[in-house]
Short mmCIF file of C-alpha atoms in Angstrom, two decimals:
data_model
loop_
_atom_site.label_atom_id
_atom_site.label_comp_id
_atom_site.label_asym_id
_atom_site.label_seq_id
_atom_site.Cartn_x
_atom_site.Cartn_y
_atom_site.Cartn_z
CA MET A 17 147.72 96.84 -1.43
CA SER A 18 145.17 98.58 -3.66
CA PHE A 19 141.62 100.12 -2.93
CA LEU A 20 139.94 98.38 -5.19
CA THR A 21 140.83 96.56 -8.57
CA VAL A 22 137.56 97.01 -11.05
CA ASN A 23 135.74 94.49 -12.19
CA TYR A 24 132.80 94.85 -14.74
CA LYS A 25 131.76 91.13 -14.56
CA GLN A 26 131.28 92.06 -10.71
CA ALA A 27 129.63 95.73 -11.65
CA GLU A 28 126.45 93.33 -13.68
CA SER A 29 125.50 91.90 -10.57
CA VAL A 30 124.02 95.61 -9.12
CA LYS A 31 122.32 96.95 -12.23
CA GLN A 32 118.80 98.20 -11.10
CA ASN A 33 116.33 95.72 -11.85
CA ASN A 34 113.50 98.27 -13.01
CA GLU A 35 111.22 95.62 -13.43
CA PRO A 36 107.70 95.72 -11.29
CA LEU A 37 108.42 93.03 -8.71
CA PRO A 38 106.09 89.60 -9.68
CA ALA A 39 102.59 89.85 -8.48
CA GLY A 40 102.47 87.44 -4.91
CA ILE A 41 102.66 87.67 -1.27
CA TYR A 42 105.37 89.21 0.60
CA GLU A 43 107.53 89.69 3.81
CA MET A 44 108.74 93.30 3.52
CA ILE A 45 110.33 95.60 5.89
CA MET A 46 108.54 99.55 6.20
CA LYS A 47 112.25 100.62 5.91
CA SER A 48 111.18 104.56 6.58
CA ALA A 49 108.41 106.56 5.44
CA THR A 50 108.41 110.01 5.11
CA HIS A 51 105.51 112.56 5.22
CA VAL A 52 105.64 114.91 2.38
CA ALA A 53 102.58 117.59 0.37
CA SER A 54 103.08 117.83 -3.83
CA ARG A 55 103.09 120.79 -5.22
CA GLY A 56 99.62 121.23 -5.44
CA GLY A 57 99.52 120.71 -1.14
CA HIS A 58 97.93 117.22 -1.44
CA GLU A 59 99.71 115.54 0.90
CA ASN A 60 101.30 111.79 1.49
CA ILE A 61 102.83 109.42 3.32
CA THR A 62 105.11 107.12 1.21
CA PHE A 63 106.35 104.05 2.36
CA ASP A 64 109.68 102.19 1.32
CA PHE A 65 108.98 98.59 1.82
CA VAL A 66 112.32 96.18 1.21
CA VAL A 67 111.73 92.82 0.49
CA ARG A 68 112.97 91.04 3.63
CA LYS A 69 116.03 89.04 3.14
CA ASP A 70 116.47 86.48 5.92
CA LEU A 71 113.44 84.32 4.69
CA ASP A 72 114.58 83.00 1.17
CA ALA A 73 114.48 79.41 3.36
CA VAL A 74 110.60 79.81 3.78
CA PRO A 75 108.93 77.54 1.67
CA GLU A 76 105.96 79.72 0.96
CA LEU A 77 107.92 82.36 -0.25
CA ALA A 78 110.21 80.92 -2.84
CA GLY A 79 108.63 82.70 -5.45
CA THR A 80 108.75 86.04 -3.45
CA ASN A 81 110.94 87.01 -0.88
CA ALA A 82 113.44 84.39 -2.15
CA LYS A 83 114.05 85.73 -5.56
CA ALA A 84 113.46 89.31 -4.76
CA HIS A 85 115.17 90.06 -1.21
CA GLY A 86 116.36 93.10 -0.91
CA ARG A 87 114.14 95.19 -3.48
CA HIS A 88 112.27 98.01 -3.00
CA LEU A 89 108.67 98.66 -3.23
CA PHE A 90 106.97 102.46 -2.84
CA GLN A 91 103.60 103.06 -1.69
CA SER A 92 101.27 106.20 -0.93
CA ILE A 93 98.61 106.79 1.36
CA TRP A 94 97.25 110.01 0.27
CA THR A 95 94.87 112.30 1.92
CA LYS A 96 91.44 112.57 1.23
CA LYS A 97 90.78 115.59 -1.79
CA ASP A 98 87.82 116.77 0.08
CA THR A 99 88.68 117.06 3.63
CA GLY A 100 92.52 117.22 3.31
CA THR A 101 92.87 114.38 5.95
CA PHE A 102 94.29 110.92 6.27
CA ASP A 103 91.91 108.21 6.18
CA GLU A 104 91.41 107.30 9.96
CA ALA A 105 90.99 103.62 9.14
CA GLN A 106 94.02 102.92 6.80
CA ILE A 107 96.25 104.93 9.38
CA SER A 108 94.83 102.46 12.30
CA ARG A 109 94.66 99.62 10.02
CA ILE A 110 98.52 99.99 9.80
CA ALA A 111 99.13 100.97 12.89
CA GLN A 112 97.58 97.61 14.55
CA LEU A 113 99.70 95.78 11.75
CA VAL A 114 102.98 97.31 12.93
CA GLU A 115 101.69 97.07 17.04
CA ILE A 116 101.43 100.47 17.56
CA PRO A 117 99.01 100.13 21.25
CA ASP A 118 95.47 101.13 20.28
CA GLY A 119 94.38 104.13 21.78
CA THR A 120 97.47 105.83 21.68
CA GLN A 121 97.23 109.44 21.00
CA LEU A 122 100.36 110.66 17.92
CA GLU A 123 100.41 114.31 17.72
CA THR A 124 101.91 114.06 14.64
CA VAL A 125 101.95 112.83 11.45
CA ASP A 126 105.27 112.45 11.73
CA ASP A 127 105.11 110.68 15.22
CA PHE A 128 102.95 107.92 13.21
CA VAL A 129 105.59 107.91 10.69
CA GLN A 130 108.54 107.25 13.06
CA LEU A 131 106.54 104.34 14.69
CA CYS A 132 106.78 102.49 11.46
CA GLU A 133 109.95 102.55 10.43
CA ASN A 134 112.04 99.50 10.35
CA LYS A 135 108.74 96.62 11.12
CA PRO A 136 108.07 93.98 9.60
CA ILE A 137 104.19 93.96 7.51
CA ARG A 138 103.23 90.90 4.88
CA MET A 139 101.48 91.86 2.41
CA LYS A 140 99.89 90.99 -1.53
CA VAL A 141 101.66 93.20 -4.34
CA GLU A 142 99.84 93.20 -7.56
CA VAL A 143 100.80 94.05 -11.04
CA SER A 144 99.43 96.61 -13.15
CA GLU A 145 99.34 98.68 -16.26
CA ASN A 146 99.77 102.51 -16.55
CA GLU A 147 99.17 104.33 -19.56
CA PHE A 148 100.90 107.81 -19.56
CA LYS A 149 101.43 109.73 -22.89
CA GLY A 150 100.74 106.72 -25.17
CA LYS A 151 103.28 104.46 -23.57
CA ILE A 152 101.92 101.73 -21.05
CA THR A 153 104.01 100.65 -18.37
CA LYS A 154 104.27 97.61 -15.78
CA ARG A 155 103.65 99.02 -11.72
CA ASN A 156 103.15 97.39 -8.64
CA ASN A 157 99.95 98.37 -6.16
CA SER A 158 99.54 96.99 -2.73
CA TRP A 159 96.41 98.22 -1.18
CA VAL A 160 96.40 99.04 2.89
CA ASN A 161 93.45 95.99 2.89
CA THR A 162 95.83 93.48 1.64
CA TRP A 163 98.38 94.81 4.20
CA GLU A 164 98.43 91.67 6.75
CA LYS A 165 100.68 91.38 10.54
CA THR A 166 103.92 89.23 9.33
CA LYS A 167 103.84 85.54 9.69
CA TYR A 168 107.32 86.11 10.70
CA PRO A 169 108.17 88.29 13.24
CA MET A 170 112.03 90.15 13.18
CA GLN A 171 114.42 88.97 16.46
CA GLN A 172 113.93 91.34 19.07
CA SER A 173 117.73 92.27 18.89
CA ALA A 174 117.25 93.24 15.29
CA GLN A 175 113.94 94.90 15.34
CA SER A 176 114.39 97.20 18.34
CA MET A 177 118.02 98.06 18.48
CA PRO A 178 118.64 101.61 19.89
CA ALA A 179 119.83 104.27 17.13
CA ALA A 180 123.92 104.89 17.75
CA ASP A 181 124.71 108.04 19.24
CA THR A 182 125.93 110.20 16.28
CA THR A 183 126.85 113.51 18.08
CA ILE A 184 130.21 114.78 16.89
CA SER A 185 132.11 117.09 18.67
CA GLU A 186 134.94 119.40 17.21
CA GLY A 187 137.41 117.39 18.58
CA ASP A 188 136.42 114.46 16.56
CA LEU A 189 136.85 116.08 13.65
CA PRO A 190 140.32 115.80 11.68
CA PHE A 191 140.55 119.10 10.37
#
């Protein structure tokens, strides 16, 4: 039995769609978040949101989730240029939406980022035009003040599954 019979018709189904998500209200998963800095040292948290696939049958999401499930939306929260710190109100709002308990002290940005991963969130996504070097492109925007707590909580087992133990010893390797 062979590994694969190449099928170009199937390949068409996975072509990347580079068009922005249509404007609307989406239920997303905060799949991951990273804390990075630009070359100039300006820090940000970039969230990788994925349109939830489990809500295609929800009538109010027929024009958004049902048509775009599995697509990614990257949004960044930047530090303030004058102070170099994140806006605590924005960070606290995100913490509230992903249910980090009030009063929780987080030692680092990375602690916050870790607590946000794989959490559901509801957000308004807009489409705007951006001009760069004379070329106009459409892009998505979403602002923290339009993010809301999900209306469709994840099943507890899917949201809080413990990470698999990925410790590999020398004896586990075939070479």
